[in-house]
Short mmCIF file of C-alpha atoms in Angstrom, two decimals:
data_model
loop_
_atom_site.label_atom_id
_atom_site.label_comp_id
_atom_site.label_asym_id
_atom_site.label_seq_id
_atom_site.Cartn_x
_atom_site.Cartn_y
_atom_site.Cartn_z
CA MET A 1 50.89 78.13 69.51
CA SER A 2 52.93 75.77 67.32
CA ARG A 3 52.24 72.71 69.47
CA PRO A 4 49.44 71.76 71.88
CA PRO A 5 49.73 73.34 75.34
CA ARG A 6 50.84 71.25 78.28
CA ALA A 7 49.30 73.40 81.00
CA VAL A 8 46.82 76.20 81.62
CA LEU A 9 47.32 78.89 84.24
CA PHE A 10 44.47 80.96 85.62
CA ASP A 11 43.92 84.19 87.44
CA LEU A 12 41.79 83.57 90.55
CA ASP A 13 39.28 86.33 91.34
CA GLY A 14 36.98 86.98 88.41
CA THR A 15 38.34 84.05 86.43
CA LEU A 16 37.94 80.88 88.47
CA VAL A 17 36.07 82.25 91.47
CA ASP A 18 33.30 84.78 91.89
CA SER A 19 34.77 86.06 95.14
CA ALA A 20 32.91 89.38 95.09
CA PRO A 21 30.37 88.42 97.80
CA ASP A 22 33.02 87.60 100.42
CA LEU A 23 35.14 90.59 99.44
CA CYS A 24 32.10 92.86 99.62
CA ASN A 25 31.30 91.50 103.07
CA ALA A 26 34.82 92.38 104.22
CA VAL A 27 34.66 95.86 102.72
CA ASN A 28 31.33 96.48 104.40
CA ARG A 29 32.69 95.53 107.79
CA VAL A 30 35.19 98.36 107.35
CA VAL A 31 32.54 100.72 106.00
CA VAL A 32 30.12 100.04 108.85
CA ASP A 33 32.89 100.39 111.42
CA LEU A 34 33.38 103.92 110.06
CA GLY A 35 29.70 104.69 110.57
CA HIS A 36 28.61 104.48 106.93
CA ALA A 37 25.83 102.45 105.34
CA PRO A 38 26.82 99.13 103.70
CA VAL A 39 27.74 99.30 100.03
CA PRO A 40 25.72 97.26 97.48
CA LEU A 41 27.52 94.30 95.96
CA ALA A 42 26.90 95.66 92.44
CA ARG A 43 29.03 98.73 93.20
CA LEU A 44 32.06 96.61 94.09
CA ARG A 45 31.76 93.64 91.73
CA GLU A 46 33.11 95.41 88.67
CA VAL A 47 36.35 96.49 90.42
CA VAL A 48 37.18 93.24 92.25
CA SER A 49 39.94 92.34 89.80
CA LYS A 50 41.60 95.70 90.47
CA GLY A 51 42.31 94.74 94.12
CA GLY A 52 41.53 95.89 97.64
CA ARG A 53 42.49 99.52 97.16
CA ALA A 54 40.12 99.82 94.22
CA MET A 55 37.29 98.23 96.19
CA LEU A 56 37.83 100.59 99.10
CA ALA A 57 37.91 103.52 96.67
CA ALA A 58 34.58 102.43 95.18
CA ALA A 59 33.07 101.96 98.62
CA LEU A 60 34.43 105.18 100.16
CA PRO A 61 34.90 107.69 97.33
CA GLN A 62 34.50 110.57 99.78
CA LEU A 63 37.86 109.70 101.35
CA SER A 64 41.25 110.53 99.87
CA ASP A 65 43.80 107.87 98.96
CA ASP A 66 45.78 108.76 102.08
CA GLU A 67 42.68 108.42 104.27
CA ARG A 68 41.83 105.04 102.77
CA ALA A 69 45.36 103.61 102.97
CA PRO A 70 45.09 102.55 106.66
CA LEU A 71 41.84 100.72 105.88
CA LEU A 72 43.49 98.11 103.67
CA ALA A 73 44.88 96.10 106.61
CA PRO A 74 41.54 95.73 108.46
CA PHE A 75 39.81 94.92 105.19
CA LEU A 76 42.28 92.09 104.52
CA ALA A 77 41.96 90.88 108.12
CA HIS A 78 38.16 90.69 107.83
CA TYR A 79 38.43 88.91 104.48
CA ALA A 80 40.93 86.38 105.86
CA GLN A 81 38.31 85.28 108.37
CA ALA A 82 35.80 84.33 105.64
CA LEU A 83 37.54 83.51 102.37
CA ALA A 84 35.18 81.01 100.79
CA VAL A 85 31.83 81.43 102.52
CA ASP A 86 29.64 83.11 99.89
CA SER A 87 32.06 82.87 96.96
CA LEU A 88 31.22 80.55 94.07
CA VAL A 89 33.03 79.11 91.08
CA PHE A 90 31.93 80.71 87.83
CA GLU A 91 29.67 78.77 85.51
CA GLY A 92 31.64 76.29 83.42
CA VAL A 93 34.79 76.39 85.57
CA SER A 94 34.27 73.00 87.19
CA ASP A 95 33.72 71.43 83.76
CA LEU A 96 36.79 73.19 82.38
CA LEU A 97 39.10 72.03 85.16
CA ALA A 98 37.81 68.46 84.94
CA GLY A 99 38.17 68.58 81.15
CA LEU A 100 41.78 69.73 81.38
CA GLU A 101 42.61 66.93 83.79
CA SER A 102 40.90 64.34 81.60
CA ARG A 103 43.11 65.46 78.70
CA GLY A 104 46.27 65.13 80.76
CA LEU A 105 46.85 68.86 81.11
CA ARG A 106 48.03 70.42 84.34
CA TRP A 107 46.54 73.66 85.60
CA GLY A 108 47.57 76.22 88.17
CA ILE A 109 46.84 79.66 89.54
CA VAL A 110 48.72 82.95 89.24
CA THR A 111 46.99 85.80 91.06
CA ASN A 112 47.76 89.25 92.43
CA LYS A 113 45.89 88.29 95.62
CA PRO A 114 48.32 87.80 98.54
CA GLU A 115 49.51 84.20 98.50
CA ALA A 116 48.18 83.29 101.96
CA LEU A 117 44.69 84.51 101.07
CA ALA A 118 44.82 82.76 97.70
CA ARG A 119 45.78 79.50 99.40
CA GLY A 120 42.82 79.88 101.73
CA VAL A 121 40.46 80.26 98.78
CA VAL A 122 42.02 77.30 96.95
CA GLU A 123 41.71 75.14 100.06
CA GLY A 124 38.11 76.28 100.51
CA PHE A 125 37.21 74.97 97.06
CA GLY A 126 39.13 71.71 97.48
CA TRP A 127 41.70 72.52 94.81
CA SER A 128 44.89 72.21 96.85
CA GLN A 129 45.77 68.78 95.50
CA ARG A 130 44.57 69.53 91.98
CA SER A 131 46.34 72.82 91.30
CA ALA A 132 49.88 72.21 90.07
CA VAL A 133 51.15 75.61 91.18
CA LEU A 134 49.96 78.69 93.08
CA ILE A 135 51.73 82.04 92.79
CA GLY A 136 50.40 85.04 94.73
CA GLY A 137 50.80 88.76 94.37
CA ASP A 138 53.40 88.89 97.14
CA THR A 139 55.32 85.77 96.13
CA LEU A 140 57.76 87.95 94.17
CA PRO A 141 58.70 91.63 94.31
CA ARG A 142 56.88 92.29 91.02
CA HIS A 143 53.46 91.08 89.97
CA LYS A 144 51.13 91.31 86.99
CA PRO A 145 51.28 93.03 84.52
CA ASP A 146 54.96 92.12 84.84
CA PRO A 147 55.59 88.53 83.69
CA ASP A 148 57.66 87.39 86.69
CA GLN A 149 54.88 85.40 88.39
CA LEU A 150 53.98 83.55 85.20
CA LEU A 151 57.61 82.73 84.49
CA LEU A 152 58.06 81.40 88.04
CA ALA A 153 54.98 79.21 87.61
CA CYS A 154 56.44 77.77 84.42
CA ASP A 155 59.75 77.16 86.15
CA GLN A 156 58.04 75.33 89.00
CA MET A 157 56.14 73.14 86.52
CA GLY A 158 59.24 72.54 84.40
CA LEU A 159 57.60 73.99 81.29
CA ALA A 160 58.51 76.62 78.73
CA PRO A 161 56.13 79.60 78.59
CA SER A 162 55.32 78.68 75.00
CA ASP A 163 53.76 75.46 76.34
CA VAL A 164 51.35 77.33 78.61
CA ILE A 165 48.08 79.26 78.22
CA TYR A 166 47.13 82.00 80.66
CA VAL A 167 43.48 82.89 81.33
CA GLY A 168 42.43 86.08 83.11
CA ASP A 169 39.68 88.68 83.25
CA ASP A 170 41.78 91.86 83.38
CA LEU A 171 44.01 93.78 80.98
CA ARG A 172 46.95 93.13 83.31
CA ASP A 173 46.48 89.39 82.78
CA VAL A 174 46.75 89.75 79.02
CA GLN A 175 49.76 92.05 79.34
CA ALA A 176 51.55 89.61 81.66
CA ALA A 177 50.84 86.65 79.36
CA ARG A 178 52.14 88.49 76.32
CA ALA A 179 55.26 89.62 78.19
CA ALA A 180 55.89 86.04 79.30
CA GLY A 181 55.46 84.63 75.79
CA MET A 182 52.26 82.71 76.56
CA VAL A 183 49.00 82.40 74.67
CA SER A 184 46.54 84.76 76.38
CA VAL A 185 42.84 84.15 76.92
CA ALA A 186 40.47 86.88 78.10
CA ALA A 187 37.87 85.55 80.53
CA LEU A 188 34.92 87.61 79.34
CA TRP A 189 32.72 86.18 82.10
CA GLY A 190 34.75 88.00 84.77
CA TYR A 191 34.74 91.43 86.40
CA ARG A 192 34.93 94.60 84.32
CA GLU A 193 34.17 98.26 84.77
CA PRO A 194 31.81 99.81 82.20
CA HIS A 195 34.66 101.52 80.36
CA ASP A 196 36.74 98.35 80.04
CA ASP A 197 36.80 96.97 76.48
CA PRO A 198 38.41 93.51 76.22
CA ALA A 199 38.50 93.88 72.44
CA THR A 200 41.32 96.40 72.91
CA TRP A 201 43.41 94.21 75.25
CA GLY A 202 45.14 92.25 72.48
CA ALA A 203 44.29 88.81 73.87
CA ASP A 204 44.79 85.84 71.55
CA HIS A 205 41.35 84.50 72.46
CA GLY A 206 38.29 85.58 74.41
CA PHE A 207 35.43 83.44 75.70
CA ALA A 208 32.12 84.24 77.39
CA ASN A 209 32.00 80.99 79.34
CA ALA A 210 34.85 78.96 80.84
CA ARG A 211 33.48 75.78 79.29
CA ASP A 212 34.03 77.26 75.81
CA LEU A 213 37.80 76.76 76.11
CA LEU A 214 37.30 73.00 75.85
CA SER A 215 35.67 73.21 72.43
CA ALA A 216 37.66 76.09 70.90
CA PRO A 217 39.24 74.82 67.65
CA GLY A 218 42.97 74.26 67.93
CA LEU A 219 43.34 75.73 71.43
CA LEU A 220 43.55 72.53 73.52
CA PRO A 221 44.41 68.94 72.61
CA PRO A 222 41.34 66.73 72.14
#
């Protein structure tokens, strides 16, 4: 980045918010309705960033993709009823967001979660007035790893992509940032499956705690 960034965009699940508990609760309502035993949170946590279909696949591996497809709608309906009940912000996130604001930087959210659900989470954490922009997975026809969402966020903020950093915990986040021409940061504190190796993602930076972004040399203005 040739000049200091003017904004930071974030993925939501696995980056800002540990939403796995509420998502697991919603999955288990579907699972129990089918007559199966509830699934442990640990089984679902590592696939949260991959979306609802991946969570249902982890919870119900004995079903085929076609058999699981009709379960996505009830899962989302259950989740919509309890978006920010047991979810928590990750360690260091509150300090990071406050630090960005104190340095005059705007921040926003670009997620593959459906926009209405994402707005519910953002409202639940009191971020509606603080987040400069919110782009969901259904805001546009294409979503991450395509760059369209990130480019729309820049357009809405009136910024060039080169003035923006994108932070996310999944390979698709890094791919989208690179395609958009942004500096990419891998959120190493987020959700990953055992075979995922962030070192191979090609991110410009990677941090184990959100707070570390504030002190990374040359990344943010002082």
